[in-house]
């Protein structure tokens, strides 16, 4: 890693992330300008930059944003909010239940989509109780990101792992005659949920409400449920027999069904204008992710990620435990800055190479990589699409939050989840 081009790219990468933190109102501009500099300078030729963007994620997000926009308008979030409020005694339990609900949904729906689905319920509860939605939204994003590793359809990182390891949907439950990632994640999730319960022990304001909300359109709810079923079904199709953007195309197709139905109902082009308007479609999130994909792609294109993997092998020697530990904790750190999706995409082939060089089964390294990288995204407010979307939703609702608000919840939550997952994977697959 001593050649000047790599050092230059590393410096540029660190400068970009420093500016993202320092200029919160200009994050999209920073990401896009940095990506443009990499393209213009020749570090990332236009065609390479285009394919560095994970279009499956971009299309999935866009499609889910459209469906969720219809879901919000349907009145279903208000009904769910009513049903939750009447069942819980106070705000603390509302946070814990919403977090658990988000976790369950996120195991079968992309974690960013889960945030978009559950957030309207959280905002509705916060408004009724006249409290800040920030801790609730962050708790939802945390649980969503953690549970993304539970099943093949839970997150793009899981999809990438399945493609590399040739895993199907059921392999996430039982793999090599051991408990699969699903059960490992559930134990980590339980430990972290106990932390949330203790952390919010002072949020004891009582909730008194009745179920008054009514749903005016059930189709968006059906579309959301259909997305779960179809994304699970698509996971069984061999990777070489489906387009790389299959998940994104599924979500966009369902969004299109809802849009066509609304237009046919006699509303003209008004549904189209609303669906693609700034209120329903968060273009800032889409553009920020696009820029970040190109920036992180430059790390792979210039060989920096490969150099890191070679360093891992040299440091670990012949010790599987050391290389496993390095992969888990370096993944936690690096994915928190690089973003977990681009990081996993870059590191999976590298992990395969490491296992081949060391002559060991790649399974424990794969699972360690996924646990560390998926959960590492919770240590950085830019570390995962779920948190990027959460920020966009909070900004849209004009809710202020600070880095302190983020770290005091996310750091302990993540460390508890990582440690429990780290121990479980080792003892199950060593």
Coordinates of C-alpha atoms in Angstrom, one line a residue:
X1 CA 0.0 0.0 0.0
X2 CA 3.0 2.3 -0.4
X3 CA 2.6 3.4 -4.0
X4 CA 1.6 7.1 -4.4
X5 CA -1.7 6.5 -6.4
X6 CA -3.1 4.4 -3.6
X7 CA -2.0 6.9 -0.9
X8 CA -3.6 9.7 -3.0
X9 CA -6.9 7.9 -3.3
X10 CA -6.9 7.0 0.5
X11 CA -6.3 10.7 1.3
X12 CA -9.0 11.8 -1.1
X13 CA -11.4 9.2 0.4
X14 CA -10.7 10.5 4.0
X15 CA -11.1 14.1 2.9
X16 CA -14.4 13.3 1.3
X17 CA -15.8 11.6 4.4
X18 CA -14.4 14.5 6.6
X19 CA -16.4 16.9 4.4
X20 CA -19.5 14.7 4.6
X21 CA -19.4 15.1 8.4
X22 CA -18.4 18.8 8.5
X23 CA -21.0 19.9 5.9
X24 CA -24.2 18.0 6.7
X25 CA -26.3 20.3 4.5
X26 CA -24.1 19.8 1.5
X27 CA -23.6 16.0 1.7
X28 CA -25.1 15.2 -1.7
X29 CA -23.0 17.9 -3.3
X30 CA -19.8 16.6 -1.6
X31 CA -20.5 13.0 -2.7
X32 CA -21.3 14.0 -6.3
X33 CA -18.4 16.4 -6.7
X34 CA -16.0 13.8 -5.3
X35 CA -17.4 11.2 -7.7
X36 CA -17.1 13.6 -10.6
X37 CA -13.4 14.4 -9.7
X38 CA -12.6 10.7 -9.8
X39 CA -14.2 10.3 -13.2
X40 CA -12.7 13.4 -14.7
X41 CA -9.2 12.6 -13.4
X42 CA -9.4 9.1 -15.0
X43 CA -9.2 7.2 -11.7
X44 CA -12.7 5.9 -12.5
X45 CA -13.4 5.9 -16.2
X46 CA -17.1 6.7 -17.0
X47 CA -18.1 3.1 -17.8
X48 CA -16.3 1.7 -14.8
X49 CA -18.0 4.4 -12.6
X50 CA -21.4 3.5 -14.1
X51 CA -21.0 -0.2 -13.2
X52 CA -19.6 0.7 -9.7
X53 CA -23.0 1.9 -8.9
X54 CA -25.2 -0.8 -7.4
X55 CA -28.2 -0.3 -9.6
X56 CA -30.1 -3.1 -7.9
X57 CA -30.0 -1.1 -4.7
X58 CA -30.8 2.2 -6.4
X59 CA -33.8 0.6 -8.2
X60 CA -35.0 -1.2 -5.0
X61 CA -34.9 2.1 -3.1
X62 CA -36.7 4.0 -5.8
X63 CA -39.4 1.4 -6.1
X64 CA -39.9 1.0 -2.4
X65 CA -40.0 4.8 -1.9
X66 CA -42.9 4.9 -4.4
X67 CA -44.8 2.1 -2.8
X68 CA -44.2 3.5 0.7
X69 CA -45.5 6.9 -0.5
X70 CA -48.7 5.2 -1.4
X71 CA -48.6 3.3 1.8
X72 CA -48.4 6.5 3.8
X73 CA -51.3 8.1 1.9
X74 CA -53.5 4.9 2.5
X75 CA -53.8 5.6 6.2
X76 CA -52.3 2.3 7.2
X77 CA -49.3 3.8 9.2
X78 CA -51.8 5.7 11.3
X79 CA -53.8 2.5 12.0
X80 CA -50.7 0.6 12.9
X81 CA -49.7 3.5 15.2
X82 CA -53.1 3.3 16.9
X83 CA -52.8 -0.5 17.3
X84 CA -49.3 -0.1 18.9
X85 CA -50.2 2.8 21.1
X86 CA -53.2 1.0 22.7
X87 CA -51.1 -2.1 23.4
X88 CA -48.1 -0.5 25.1
X89 CA -48.0 1.2 28.5
X90 CA -45.4 3.9 27.8
X91 CA -42.9 5.4 25.3
X92 CA -40.1 3.0 26.3
X93 CA -42.2 0.0 25.3
X94 CA -43.3 1.8 22.1
X95 CA -39.7 2.2 21.1
X96 CA -38.8 -1.5 21.9
X97 CA -41.9 -2.8 20.1
X98 CA -41.3 -0.7 17.0
X99 CA -37.7 -1.7 17.0
X100 CA -38.6 -5.4 17.3
X101 CA -41.3 -5.0 14.6
X102 CA -38.7 -3.3 12.3
X103 CA -36.3 -6.2 12.9
X104 CA -38.9 -8.8 12.0
X105 CA -39.8 -7.0 8.8
X106 CA -36.2 -6.3 7.9
X107 CA -35.4 -10.0 8.0
X108 CA -37.5 -10.4 4.8
X109 CA -37.5 -6.9 3.3
X110 CA -34.4 -4.8 2.5
X111 CA -33.4 -2.8 5.6
X112 CA -33.7 0.6 3.9
X113 CA -37.2 -0.3 2.7
X114 CA -38.0 -1.4 6.2
X115 CA -37.1 2.1 7.6
X116 CA -39.3 3.7 4.9
X117 CA -42.2 1.4 5.9
X118 CA -42.0 1.7 9.7
X119 CA -40.9 5.3 10.0
X120 CA -44.3 6.8 9.3
X121 CA -45.7 4.9 12.3
X122 CA -42.9 6.2 14.5
X123 CA -43.5 9.8 13.4
X124 CA -47.2 9.4 14.0
X125 CA -46.6 8.2 17.6
X126 CA -44.0 10.9 18.3
X127 CA -46.4 13.6 17.1
X128 CA -49.3 12.3 19.2
X129 CA -47.1 12.2 22.3
X130 CA -45.3 15.5 21.5
X131 CA -41.9 13.9 21.8
X132 CA -38.9 13.8 19.5
X133 CA -38.9 11.0 16.9
X134 CA -35.1 10.9 16.7
X135 CA -34.5 8.1 19.2
X136 CA -37.4 6.0 17.7
X137 CA -36.2 6.4 14.1
X138 CA -32.6 5.6 15.1
X139 CA -33.7 2.5 17.0
X140 CA -35.7 1.4 13.9
X141 CA -32.7 1.9 11.7
X142 CA -30.4 0.0 14.1
X143 CA -32.7 -3.0 14.2
X144 CA -33.3 -2.9 10.5
X145 CA -29.6 -2.9 9.7
X146 CA -28.9 -5.7 12.2
X147 CA -31.6 -8.0 10.9
X148 CA -30.6 -7.5 7.3
X149 CA -28.1 -10.3 7.7
X150 CA -30.7 -12.8 8.9
X151 CA -32.1 -14.0 5.6
X152 CA -31.1 -14.0 2.0
X153 CA -33.6 -11.3 1.1
X154 CA -33.0 -9.2 4.2
X155 CA -30.3 -7.0 2.7
X156 CA -28.1 -6.6 -0.4
X157 CA -25.1 -7.8 1.7
X158 CA -26.9 -11.1 2.2
X159 CA -27.7 -11.3 -1.5
X160 CA -24.0 -10.7 -2.3
X161 CA -22.9 -13.4 0.2
X162 CA -25.4 -15.9 -1.3
X163 CA -24.1 -15.3 -4.8
X164 CA -20.5 -15.8 -3.7
X165 CA -21.1 -18.9 -1.4
X166 CA -23.9 -20.4 -3.6
X167 CA -26.4 -20.3 -0.8
X168 CA -30.1 -20.5 -1.1
X169 CA -32.9 -19.1 1.1
X170 CA -33.0 -22.1 3.5
X171 CA -29.2 -22.1 4.0
X172 CA -29.5 -19.0 6.1
X173 CA -31.5 -21.1 8.7
X174 CA -29.4 -24.3 8.7
X175 CA -25.9 -24.4 7.0
X176 CA -23.4 -27.2 7.2
X177 CA -25.5 -28.9 9.8
X178 CA -25.2 -25.9 12.2
X179 CA -27.5 -23.0 13.1
X180 CA -27.5 -20.5 10.3
X181 CA -27.0 -16.8 10.2
X182 CA -30.7 -16.3 11.0
X183 CA -30.4 -17.7 14.5
X184 CA -27.1 -16.0 15.2
X185 CA -28.6 -12.7 14.2
X186 CA -31.7 -13.3 16.4
X187 CA -29.5 -13.9 19.5
X188 CA -27.6 -10.7 18.8
X189 CA -30.8 -8.9 18.2
X190 CA -32.2 -10.1 21.6
X191 CA -29.1 -8.9 23.4
X192 CA -29.3 -5.4 21.7
X193 CA -33.0 -5.1 22.4
X194 CA -32.4 -5.6 26.1
X195 CA -30.0 -2.7 25.9
X196 CA -32.7 -0.5 24.3
X197 CA -35.1 -1.4 27.1
X198 CA -32.6 -0.4 29.7
X199 CA -31.4 2.7 27.8
X200 CA -34.9 4.1 27.5
X201 CA -35.9 3.3 31.1
X202 CA -36.6 7.0 31.8
X203 CA -39.1 7.3 28.9
X204 CA -42.0 6.3 31.1
X205 CA -44.6 8.7 29.8
X206 CA -47.9 6.9 29.7
X207 CA -49.7 6.4 26.4
X208 CA -53.5 6.6 26.4
X209 CA -55.2 6.4 23.0
X210 CA -57.8 4.5 21.1
X211 CA -58.0 3.1 17.6
X212 CA -59.5 5.9 15.4
X213 CA -57.6 5.7 12.2
X214 CA -59.1 4.2 9.1
X215 CA -57.5 2.8 6.0
X216 CA -58.7 4.3 2.7
X217 CA -56.8 2.0 0.3
X218 CA -55.5 -1.5 1.0
X219 CA -53.6 -1.9 -2.3
X220 CA -50.3 -0.3 -1.0
X221 CA -50.3 -2.8 1.9
X222 CA -50.8 -5.7 -0.5
X223 CA -48.0 -4.4 -2.7
X224 CA -45.7 -4.3 0.3
X225 CA -46.6 -7.9 1.2
X226 CA -46.2 -8.9 -2.4
X227 CA -42.7 -7.4 -2.3
X228 CA -41.7 -9.7 0.6
X229 CA -43.1 -12.8 -1.2
X230 CA -41.6 -12.0 -4.6
X231 CA -38.1 -11.0 -3.2
X232 CA -38.0 -14.3 -1.3
X233 CA -39.1 -16.2 -4.5
X234 CA -36.5 -14.5 -6.6
X235 CA -33.8 -15.6 -4.2
X236 CA -34.3 -19.2 -5.3
X237 CA -33.4 -18.4 -8.9
X238 CA -29.8 -19.2 -9.7
X239 CA -27.7 -16.0 -10.0
X240 CA -26.7 -16.8 -13.6
X241 CA -30.3 -17.0 -14.6
X242 CA -31.6 -13.7 -13.4
X243 CA -30.6 -10.1 -13.9
X244 CA -28.4 -8.5 -11.3
X245 CA -31.1 -5.9 -10.8
X246 CA -33.8 -8.5 -10.1
X247 CA -34.7 -7.2 -6.6
X248 CA -34.9 -3.6 -7.9
X249 CA -37.0 -4.6 -10.9
X250 CA -39.5 -6.4 -8.6
X251 CA -40.0 -3.3 -6.5
X252 CA -40.2 -1.0 -9.4
X253 CA -42.7 -3.3 -11.1
X254 CA -45.0 -3.4 -8.0
X255 CA -44.7 0.4 -7.7
X256 CA -45.7 0.7 -11.4
X257 CA -48.8 -1.5 -10.7
X258 CA -49.9 0.9 -8.0
X259 CA -49.2 3.9 -10.1
X260 CA -51.2 2.6 -13.1
X261 CA -54.1 1.6 -10.8
X262 CA -54.3 5.2 -9.4
X263 CA -54.2 6.7 -12.9
X264 CA -57.0 4.4 -14.1
X265 CA -59.2 5.3 -11.1
X266 CA -59.7 8.7 -12.8
X267 CA -57.0 10.7 -11.1
X268 CA -55.2 11.6 -14.3
X269 CA -51.5 12.3 -14.0
X270 CA -51.8 13.6 -10.4
X271 CA -50.6 10.3 -8.9
X272 CA -47.5 10.3 -11.2
X273 CA -46.6 13.9 -10.2
X274 CA -47.0 13.0 -6.5
X275 CA -45.1 9.7 -6.7
X276 CA -42.1 11.3 -8.5
X277 CA -42.3 14.6 -6.5
X278 CA -39.8 15.4 -3.8
X279 CA -42.3 14.6 -1.0
X280 CA -42.5 10.8 -1.9
X281 CA -39.2 10.3 -3.8
X282 CA -36.1 11.1 -1.7
X283 CA -33.7 12.2 -4.5
X284 CA -31.1 13.3 -2.0
X285 CA -30.7 9.8 -0.7
X286 CA -30.5 8.3 -4.2
X287 CA -27.9 10.8 -5.3
X288 CA -25.9 10.4 -2.1
X289 CA -25.7 6.7 -2.5
X290 CA -24.8 7.0 -6.2
X291 CA -21.9 9.2 -5.3
X292 CA -20.7 6.9 -2.5
X293 CA -20.8 3.8 -4.7
X294 CA -18.4 5.5 -7.2
X295 CA -16.1 6.8 -4.4
X296 CA -15.9 3.4 -2.8
X297 CA -15.5 1.7 -6.2
X298 CA -12.3 3.7 -6.6
X299 CA -10.8 1.8 -3.6
X300 CA -11.4 -1.5 -5.4
X301 CA -10.4 -0.2 -8.8
X302 CA -7.0 1.0 -7.5
X303 CA -6.3 -2.2 -5.6
X304 CA -6.5 -0.7 -2.1
X305 CA -9.0 -3.4 -0.9
X306 CA -6.8 -6.1 -2.3
X307 CA -3.8 -4.6 -0.5
X308 CA -5.7 -4.7 2.7
X309 CA -6.5 -8.4 2.3
X310 CA -2.9 -9.2 1.6
X311 CA -2.0 -7.4 4.8
X312 CA -4.5 -9.5 6.7
X313 CA -2.9 -12.7 5.5
X314 CA 0.7 -11.5 6.4
X315 CA -0.4 -10.4 9.9
X316 CA -2.4 -13.5 10.7
X317 CA 0.2 -16.1 9.7
X318 CA -1.5 -19.5 9.9
X319 CA -3.9 -18.6 12.7
X320 CA -7.6 -19.0 11.6
X321 CA -8.7 -17.3 14.8
X322 CA -6.5 -14.2 14.1
X323 CA -7.7 -13.9 10.5
X324 CA -11.3 -14.3 11.6
X325 CA -10.9 -11.7 14.3
X326 CA -9.2 -9.3 11.9
X327 CA -12.0 -9.7 9.3
X328 CA -14.8 -9.2 11.9
X329 CA -13.4 -6.1 13.6
X330 CA -11.8 -4.5 10.6
X331 CA -15.1 -5.0 8.8
X332 CA -16.8 -3.2 11.6
X333 CA -14.4 -0.3 11.3
X334 CA -14.0 -0.1 7.5
X335 CA -17.7 -0.7 6.6
X336 CA -18.7 2.1 9.0
X337 CA -16.8 4.5 6.8
X338 CA -17.1 2.9 3.4
X339 CA -20.7 1.8 3.6
X340 CA -21.5 -1.9 4.2
X341 CA -22.9 -2.7 0.7
X342 CA -19.9 -1.5 -1.3
X343 CA -17.5 -2.9 1.3
X344 CA -19.0 -6.4 1.3
X345 CA -19.1 -6.4 -2.5
X346 CA -15.4 -5.6 -2.6
X347 CA -14.3 -7.9 0.2
X348 CA -16.2 -11.1 -0.6
X349 CA -13.9 -12.1 -3.4
X350 CA -10.9 -11.1 -1.3
X351 CA -12.2 -13.3 1.6
X352 CA -12.5 -16.2 -0.9
X353 CA -8.9 -15.6 -1.8
X354 CA -7.7 -15.5 1.8
X355 CA -9.4 -18.8 2.6
X356 CA -7.8 -20.4 -0.4
X357 CA -4.4 -19.1 0.5
X358 CA -4.7 -20.4 4.1
X359 CA -6.4 -23.7 3.0
X360 CA -9.4 -23.2 5.3
X361 CA -13.2 -23.3 4.7
X362 CA -14.4 -19.9 3.7
X363 CA -17.7 -20.2 5.7
X364 CA -16.4 -18.8 9.0
X365 CA -14.7 -15.9 7.2
X366 CA -17.8 -15.2 5.1
X367 CA -20.1 -15.1 8.2
X368 CA -17.6 -13.1 10.1
X369 CA -17.4 -10.6 7.2
X370 CA -21.1 -10.3 7.0
X371 CA -21.6 -9.9 10.7
X372 CA -18.9 -7.3 11.0
X373 CA -19.8 -5.4 7.9
X374 CA -23.6 -5.4 8.4
X375 CA -23.4 -4.3 12.0
X376 CA -20.5 -1.9 11.3
X377 CA -22.8 0.2 9.3
X378 CA -24.5 1.1 12.6
X379 CA -21.3 2.9 13.8
X380 CA -21.4 5.6 11.2
X381 CA -24.4 7.8 10.3
X382 CA -23.3 7.2 6.6
X383 CA -22.5 3.5 7.2
X384 CA -25.7 2.0 5.7
X385 CA -28.5 3.0 3.4
X386 CA -30.9 2.6 6.3
X387 CA -29.3 5.4 8.2
X388 CA -28.9 7.6 5.2
X389 CA -32.7 7.2 4.6
X390 CA -33.4 7.8 8.3
X391 CA -31.5 11.1 8.1
X392 CA -33.5 12.1 5.0
X393 CA -36.8 11.3 6.8
X394 CA -35.8 13.3 9.9
X395 CA -34.7 16.3 7.7
X396 CA -37.9 16.2 5.8
X397 CA -39.8 16.4 9.1
X398 CA -37.5 19.2 10.2
X399 CA -36.3 17.2 13.2
X400 CA -32.9 18.3 14.5
X401 CA -30.4 15.7 15.7
X402 CA -26.7 15.7 16.6
X403 CA -23.8 13.3 16.3
X404 CA -24.2 12.8 20.1
X405 CA -27.8 11.7 19.6
X406 CA -26.5 9.1 17.2
X407 CA -23.5 7.8 19.1
X408 CA -25.0 7.4 22.5
X409 CA -27.6 4.9 21.2
X410 CA -25.8 3.4 18.2
X411 CA -22.3 2.6 19.7
X412 CA -23.3 0.5 22.6
X413 CA -26.1 -1.2 20.6
X414 CA -23.7 -2.1 17.9
X415 CA -20.9 -3.3 20.2
X416 CA -23.3 -5.6 22.0
X417 CA -24.6 -7.1 18.7
X418 CA -21.1 -7.5 17.2
X419 CA -19.6 -9.2 20.3
X420 CA -22.4 -11.7 20.6
X421 CA -22.3 -12.5 16.8
X422 CA -18.5 -12.7 16.8
X423 CA -18.6 -15.3 19.7
X424 CA -21.4 -17.3 18.2
X425 CA -20.0 -17.6 14.7
X426 CA -16.6 -18.7 16.0
X427 CA -18.0 -21.4 18.3
X428 CA -20.4 -22.7 15.7
X429 CA -18.0 -22.8 12.7
X430 CA -14.5 -22.9 14.0

